[in-house]
Amino acid sequence: MALSRALRCCQRIFSWIPVIIISSVVLWSYYAYVFELCFVTLTHDLERVVYLSIFHVCFIMFCWTYWKAIFTPPATPSKKFHLSYSDKERYELEERPDVQKQILADIAKKLPIFTRAQSGAIRFCDRCQVIKPDRCHHCSVCETCILKMDHHCPWVNNCVGFSNYKFFLLFLSYSMIYCVFVASTVFQYFLKFWVGDLPNGPAKFHVLFLLFVALMFFVSLMFLFGYHCWLVAKNRSTLEAFSAPVFQNGPDRNGFNVGLNRNLQQVFGEDRKLWFIPVFTSQGDGHYFPLRTLRESENPLLGSEGKWMEDGGSDEESAEGLYHEESNCSDLLMKERLRCKHTLTVISAAYEKHQATCAGMKRRAVLL
């Protein structure tokens, strides 16, 4: 027990190493740019003021978003998704897997859950003893279930999910802006040092190294940011991109794709003035998300419309066909309609099974 605690403590300490590395590089870049470039190398006061002003705006926004991505606690399922004491006891005492699945299914009927496990059963976390909401996954590093989990990022030492996904995206974007500005303003002085127009000194090393570091980070961030922009446009998480969420009708990668505009609003909010500010504006509470299949259940033609979009149609055109700016009440109404439809399907299946049983009994009676 003591050994496991010691290992966990060491793991927590070492998990901060990537954050320390990034912070150290950023602090060094601040010194190299402000002091070695602006105060030592630059000779024109106007140029120095302009460079320092823009640089500090980029630096502040980078630090702000990085701080929010690191220290925003990941959202976890609410209490209503946890098993009650009686349900937990009944579930643990039951040894038959089929009966356990039925117990979870009965509990989940009261919850806004539409996704299933690959086997078709209710998604349940044995470690957290919680019925997983849609898009929720268990993080082995954080040792808890995370709402709309995207991935666990070592560079922020935090789980990226519903509560901080916007901050993570802004962190990537402002990191790229920071690198682009530094590289573009340093490049001309890099050339002057290279050809010998400026005297050798400590500033030469800092300016040369600053350009290489900025370009290196920009290239790596560009691919990562582009990938996450694609995920936001499709309303998918990294986990959902690798493994499609499973609904009652089977896997569907576009199950949460409700059109480009609404996809963006789910992450950044409806007020576009706040999209680029690291304040929480994401829609919802992380437990329920509007479904594309809800609209398709009301109008089967929309199912083929989704296929047209995959074949080349735009997300914005699909958004007009799928959602016409419904309110949250409309989403809840569609959810209830789908639940009623599922109930009717179950009743119909039970009735057909009953008819088949009666027919079998009649055949046996005739044979006798």
XYZ file of C-alpha atoms in Angstrom:
368
model
C 0.000 0.000 0.000
C 2.787 2.395 0.933
C 4.687 1.443 -2.230
C 1.701 2.195 -4.454
C 1.247 5.582 -2.780
C 4.918 6.372 -3.335
C 4.641 5.401 -7.002
C 1.556 7.584 -7.440
C 3.343 10.497 -5.801
C 6.322 10.067 -8.135
C 3.988 9.806 -11.106
C 2.279 13.067 -10.173
C 5.634 14.805 -9.805
C 6.981 13.519 -13.131
C 3.731 14.407 -14.892
C 4.595 18.086 -14.432
C 7.894 17.751 -16.336
C 6.374 18.500 -19.803
C 4.639 21.590 -18.384
C 7.901 22.739 -16.793
C 9.720 22.248 -20.107
C 7.161 24.307 -22.048
C 7.139 27.024 -19.380
C 10.945 27.189 -19.379
C 11.108 27.536 -23.163
C 8.473 30.288 -23.104
C 10.251 32.201 -20.335
C 13.524 31.951 -22.221
C 11.816 33.166 -25.405
C 10.484 36.147 -23.452
C 13.997 37.052 -22.290
C 15.524 36.494 -25.731
C 12.923 38.561 -27.557
C 12.430 41.428 -25.108
C 15.975 41.961 -23.908
C 18.354 40.460 -26.484
C 16.367 41.465 -29.564
C 14.332 44.554 -28.670
C 16.655 46.274 -26.185
C 20.042 45.124 -27.494
C 19.669 44.537 -31.230
C 16.974 46.994 -32.335
C 18.072 50.592 -32.872
C 14.814 52.364 -33.812
C 12.553 53.347 -30.926
C 9.316 53.171 -32.940
C 10.103 49.672 -34.149
C 10.969 48.637 -30.605
C 7.649 49.961 -29.223
C 5.573 48.263 -31.939
C 7.364 44.935 -31.521
C 7.081 44.985 -27.741
C 3.391 45.946 -27.780
C 2.312 43.194 -30.166
C 4.611 40.662 -28.518
C 3.157 41.251 -25.063
C -0.414 40.875 -26.340
C 0.502 37.512 -27.874
C 2.447 36.505 -24.767
C -0.387 37.380 -22.367
C -3.005 35.531 -24.420
C -0.733 32.500 -24.685
C -0.105 32.403 -20.932
C -3.781 32.983 -20.138
C -5.023 30.146 -22.347
C -2.236 27.810 -21.215
C -3.110 28.484 -17.583
C -6.798 27.798 -18.212
C -6.040 24.570 -20.085
C -3.848 23.331 -17.222
C -5.804 24.345 -14.144
C -9.436 24.005 -15.266
C -10.687 20.860 -13.484
C -12.112 18.281 -15.884
C -15.877 17.871 -15.569
C -17.128 14.566 -14.163
C -20.605 12.931 -14.247
C -23.186 14.312 -11.830
C -24.627 12.300 -8.950
C -27.692 11.167 -10.883
C -25.427 9.006 -13.065
C -23.957 7.250 -10.021
C -25.625 4.093 -8.771
C -27.609 4.441 -5.585
C -26.653 2.280 -2.627
C -29.489 -0.174 -3.274
C -28.813 -0.368 -7.032
C -25.107 -0.807 -6.425
C -25.733 -3.617 -3.936
C -28.204 -5.316 -6.286
C -25.761 -5.015 -9.196
C -22.772 -6.388 -7.276
C -24.695 -9.304 -5.749
C -25.989 -10.399 -9.136
C -23.622 -12.877 -10.814
C -25.445 -13.348 -14.113
C -24.111 -10.902 -16.754
C -27.443 -10.705 -18.589
C -29.286 -9.714 -15.434
C -26.591 -7.127 -14.621
C -27.065 -5.602 -18.075
C -30.806 -5.464 -17.507
C -30.333 -3.744 -14.138
C -28.218 -1.043 -15.800
C -30.723 -0.746 -18.656
C -33.578 -0.171 -16.202
C -31.609 2.540 -14.394
C -30.543 4.197 -17.662
C -34.165 4.611 -18.809
C -34.404 7.662 -16.543
C -31.212 9.206 -17.956
C -30.572 11.084 -21.243
C -28.334 8.340 -22.648
C -28.302 7.289 -26.299
C -24.858 5.726 -26.854
C -24.044 2.126 -26.066
C -21.007 -0.093 -25.673
C -19.768 -2.109 -28.654
C -21.826 -5.040 -27.369
C -24.970 -2.898 -27.289
C -25.085 -2.770 -23.488
C -25.274 0.351 -21.322
C -21.825 1.889 -20.876
C -20.859 1.432 -17.230
C -17.585 2.235 -15.445
C -16.739 -0.416 -12.854
C -14.034 1.782 -11.311
C -16.167 4.874 -10.794
C -19.417 2.926 -10.362
C -21.160 5.312 -12.729
C -23.314 4.958 -15.822
C -21.373 6.867 -18.454
C -23.169 9.792 -20.101
C -22.853 10.156 -23.858
C -19.250 10.954 -24.926
C -17.948 10.295 -21.405
C -14.883 8.066 -20.946
C -12.691 6.908 -18.084
C -9.181 8.393 -17.939
C -6.636 5.970 -16.510
C -4.259 8.836 -15.686
C -6.786 11.024 -13.857
C -8.483 7.867 -12.498
C -11.981 9.220 -13.079
C -14.623 9.503 -15.794
C -14.398 12.707 -17.864
C -17.350 14.350 -19.618
C -16.850 14.574 -23.392
C -13.299 13.353 -22.994
C -11.046 14.157 -25.947
C -7.668 12.949 -24.690
C -5.243 13.266 -21.792
C -2.599 15.806 -22.785
C 0.810 15.545 -21.068
C 1.748 19.068 -22.204
C -1.000 20.555 -20.035
C -0.947 17.700 -17.491
C -4.708 17.569 -17.647
C -7.565 15.794 -19.335
C -8.936 17.725 -22.287
C -12.705 17.440 -22.200
C -15.956 19.356 -21.966
C -14.811 21.891 -19.353
C -11.542 22.964 -21.014
C -11.702 21.947 -24.676
C -12.275 25.556 -25.746
C -9.259 26.639 -23.689
C -7.136 23.914 -25.276
C -8.074 25.048 -28.786
C -7.349 28.679 -27.926
C -4.041 27.607 -26.405
C -3.071 25.945 -29.692
C -4.175 28.951 -31.749
C -2.392 31.564 -29.624
C 0.704 29.361 -29.494
C 0.787 29.394 -33.286
C 0.258 33.161 -33.399
C 3.043 33.619 -30.848
C 5.434 31.472 -32.896
C 4.526 33.152 -36.198
C 5.020 36.650 -34.807
C 8.353 35.790 -33.185
C 9.677 34.027 -36.284
C 8.554 36.753 -38.716
C 10.063 39.616 -36.704
C 13.275 37.781 -35.854
C 13.976 36.545 -39.394
C 15.473 39.776 -40.779
C 17.903 40.022 -37.866
C 18.725 36.344 -38.260
C 19.856 37.142 -41.815
C 21.880 40.149 -40.647
C 23.690 38.055 -38.065
C 24.204 35.309 -40.630
C 25.842 37.569 -43.251
C 27.782 39.535 -40.633
C 25.974 42.879 -40.843
C 25.542 42.813 -37.043
C 28.411 42.285 -34.603
C 28.812 38.954 -32.838
C 27.705 38.782 -29.224
C 25.348 37.001 -26.828
C 22.355 38.373 -28.738
C 23.396 36.450 -31.858
C 22.954 33.063 -30.190
C 19.565 34.001 -28.731
C 18.234 35.399 -32.011
C 19.391 32.411 -34.070
C 18.054 29.864 -31.610
C 14.805 31.810 -31.171
C 14.017 31.501 -34.879
C 14.643 27.750 -34.984
C 12.572 27.082 -31.857
C 9.663 29.222 -33.109
C 9.604 27.462 -36.482
C 9.892 24.016 -34.910
C 6.973 24.601 -32.550
C 4.893 26.226 -35.285
C 5.176 23.225 -37.607
C 4.197 20.757 -34.885
C 1.323 22.959 -33.672
C 0.033 23.563 -37.179
C -0.781 19.884 -37.759
C -2.289 19.427 -34.302
C -4.418 22.570 -34.567
C -5.599 21.657 -38.056
C -6.640 18.210 -36.862
C -8.664 19.631 -33.971
C -10.320 22.189 -36.260
C -11.479 19.267 -38.388
C -12.768 17.494 -35.277
C -14.731 20.579 -34.180
C -16.237 20.979 -37.661
C -17.414 17.350 -37.530
C -18.339 17.523 -33.813
C -16.117 14.590 -32.900
C -13.611 14.012 -30.156
C -10.238 12.375 -30.719
C -11.586 9.156 -29.204
C -14.674 9.263 -31.437
C -12.491 9.801 -34.509
C -10.714 6.506 -33.801
C -13.799 4.608 -32.604
C -17.245 5.727 -33.763
C -19.871 6.113 -31.018
C -22.415 3.303 -30.963
C -26.122 4.119 -30.940
C -29.150 1.835 -30.835
C -28.979 1.500 -34.622
C -25.229 0.829 -34.634
C -22.004 2.884 -34.937
C -22.314 6.363 -36.426
C -19.383 8.766 -36.729
C -21.764 11.629 -37.520
C -24.166 10.938 -34.668
C -23.352 14.260 -32.960
C -22.717 16.268 -36.147
C -25.497 18.874 -36.258
C -23.995 21.226 -38.838
C -20.938 23.467 -38.842
C -22.540 26.484 -37.162
C -24.078 24.533 -34.289
C -20.953 22.417 -33.922
C -18.916 25.578 -33.382
C -21.500 26.960 -30.957
C -21.331 23.827 -28.816
C -17.629 24.492 -28.179
C -17.369 28.295 -28.330
C -20.898 29.436 -27.456
C -23.406 31.635 -29.269
C -21.714 34.989 -28.532
C -18.985 35.254 -31.165
C -17.355 38.175 -29.354
C -16.259 35.689 -26.675
C -15.005 32.974 -28.999
C -11.376 34.072 -28.754
C -11.431 34.943 -25.047
C -10.514 32.139 -22.598
C -13.760 32.243 -20.620
C -16.130 29.285 -20.470
C -18.921 29.701 -23.032
C -19.517 26.114 -24.200
C -23.147 25.059 -24.475
C -24.783 22.504 -22.205
C -23.561 20.740 -19.094
C -21.569 17.942 -20.735
C -24.147 15.241 -19.995
C -26.434 15.589 -23.008
C -25.656 16.605 -26.596
C -28.080 17.201 -29.496
C -28.185 14.225 -31.829
C -28.329 14.140 -35.586
C -30.367 10.924 -35.360
C -33.156 12.720 -33.489
C -34.037 14.713 -36.583
C -33.659 11.653 -38.802
C -36.114 9.741 -36.611
C -38.759 12.379 -37.385
C -37.940 12.581 -41.100
C -36.238 9.538 -42.705
C -35.271 11.670 -45.722
C -32.724 13.437 -43.526
C -30.821 10.176 -43.209
C -30.023 10.223 -46.930
C -29.310 13.948 -46.642
C -26.517 13.129 -44.218
C -25.061 10.747 -46.820
C -25.150 13.515 -49.411
C -23.167 15.711 -47.064
C -20.497 13.024 -46.657
C -20.302 12.762 -50.458
C -19.417 16.423 -50.815
C -22.211 18.644 -49.512
C -21.338 21.444 -47.107
C -21.925 21.265 -43.380
C -23.704 24.631 -43.479
C -26.269 23.395 -46.005
C -26.808 20.296 -43.915
C -27.254 22.433 -40.819
C -30.142 24.262 -42.466
C -31.800 20.958 -43.256
C -31.117 19.312 -39.916
C -31.535 22.114 -37.425
C -33.315 25.446 -37.774
C -32.029 26.965 -34.549
C -34.260 24.886 -32.291
C -34.329 25.769 -28.643
C -33.248 23.463 -25.857
C -36.916 22.634 -25.275
C -37.108 21.380 -28.837
C -34.095 19.144 -28.273
C -35.662 17.683 -25.165
C -38.935 17.131 -27.023
C -37.154 15.205 -29.748
C -35.356 13.179 -27.104
C -38.676 12.180 -25.544
C -40.110 11.301 -28.936
C -37.178 9.023 -29.659
C -37.556 7.389 -26.271
C -41.280 6.802 -26.921
C -40.444 5.392 -30.314
C -37.949 3.012 -28.744
C -40.594 1.927 -26.205
C -43.072 1.202 -29.001
C -40.408 -0.811 -30.801
C -39.803 -2.914 -27.695
C -43.552 -3.479 -27.213
C -43.948 -4.422 -30.873
C -41.081 -6.903 -30.644
C -42.581 -8.439 -27.501
C -45.981 -8.713 -29.213
C -44.461 -10.435 -32.244
C -42.605 -12.827 -29.961
C -45.875 -13.564 -28.154
C -47.633 -14.265 -31.466
C -44.851 -16.607 -32.530
C -45.151 -18.474 -29.223
C -48.917 -18.836 -29.618
C -48.502 -20.088 -33.179
C -46.016 -22.683 -31.984
C -48.387 -23.855 -29.274
C -51.200 -24.205 -31.829
C -49.019 -26.312 -34.111
C -48.128 -28.580 -31.220
C -51.817 -28.939 -30.309
C -52.652 -29.937 -33.902
C -49.901 -32.556 -33.913
C -51.204 -34.012 -30.653
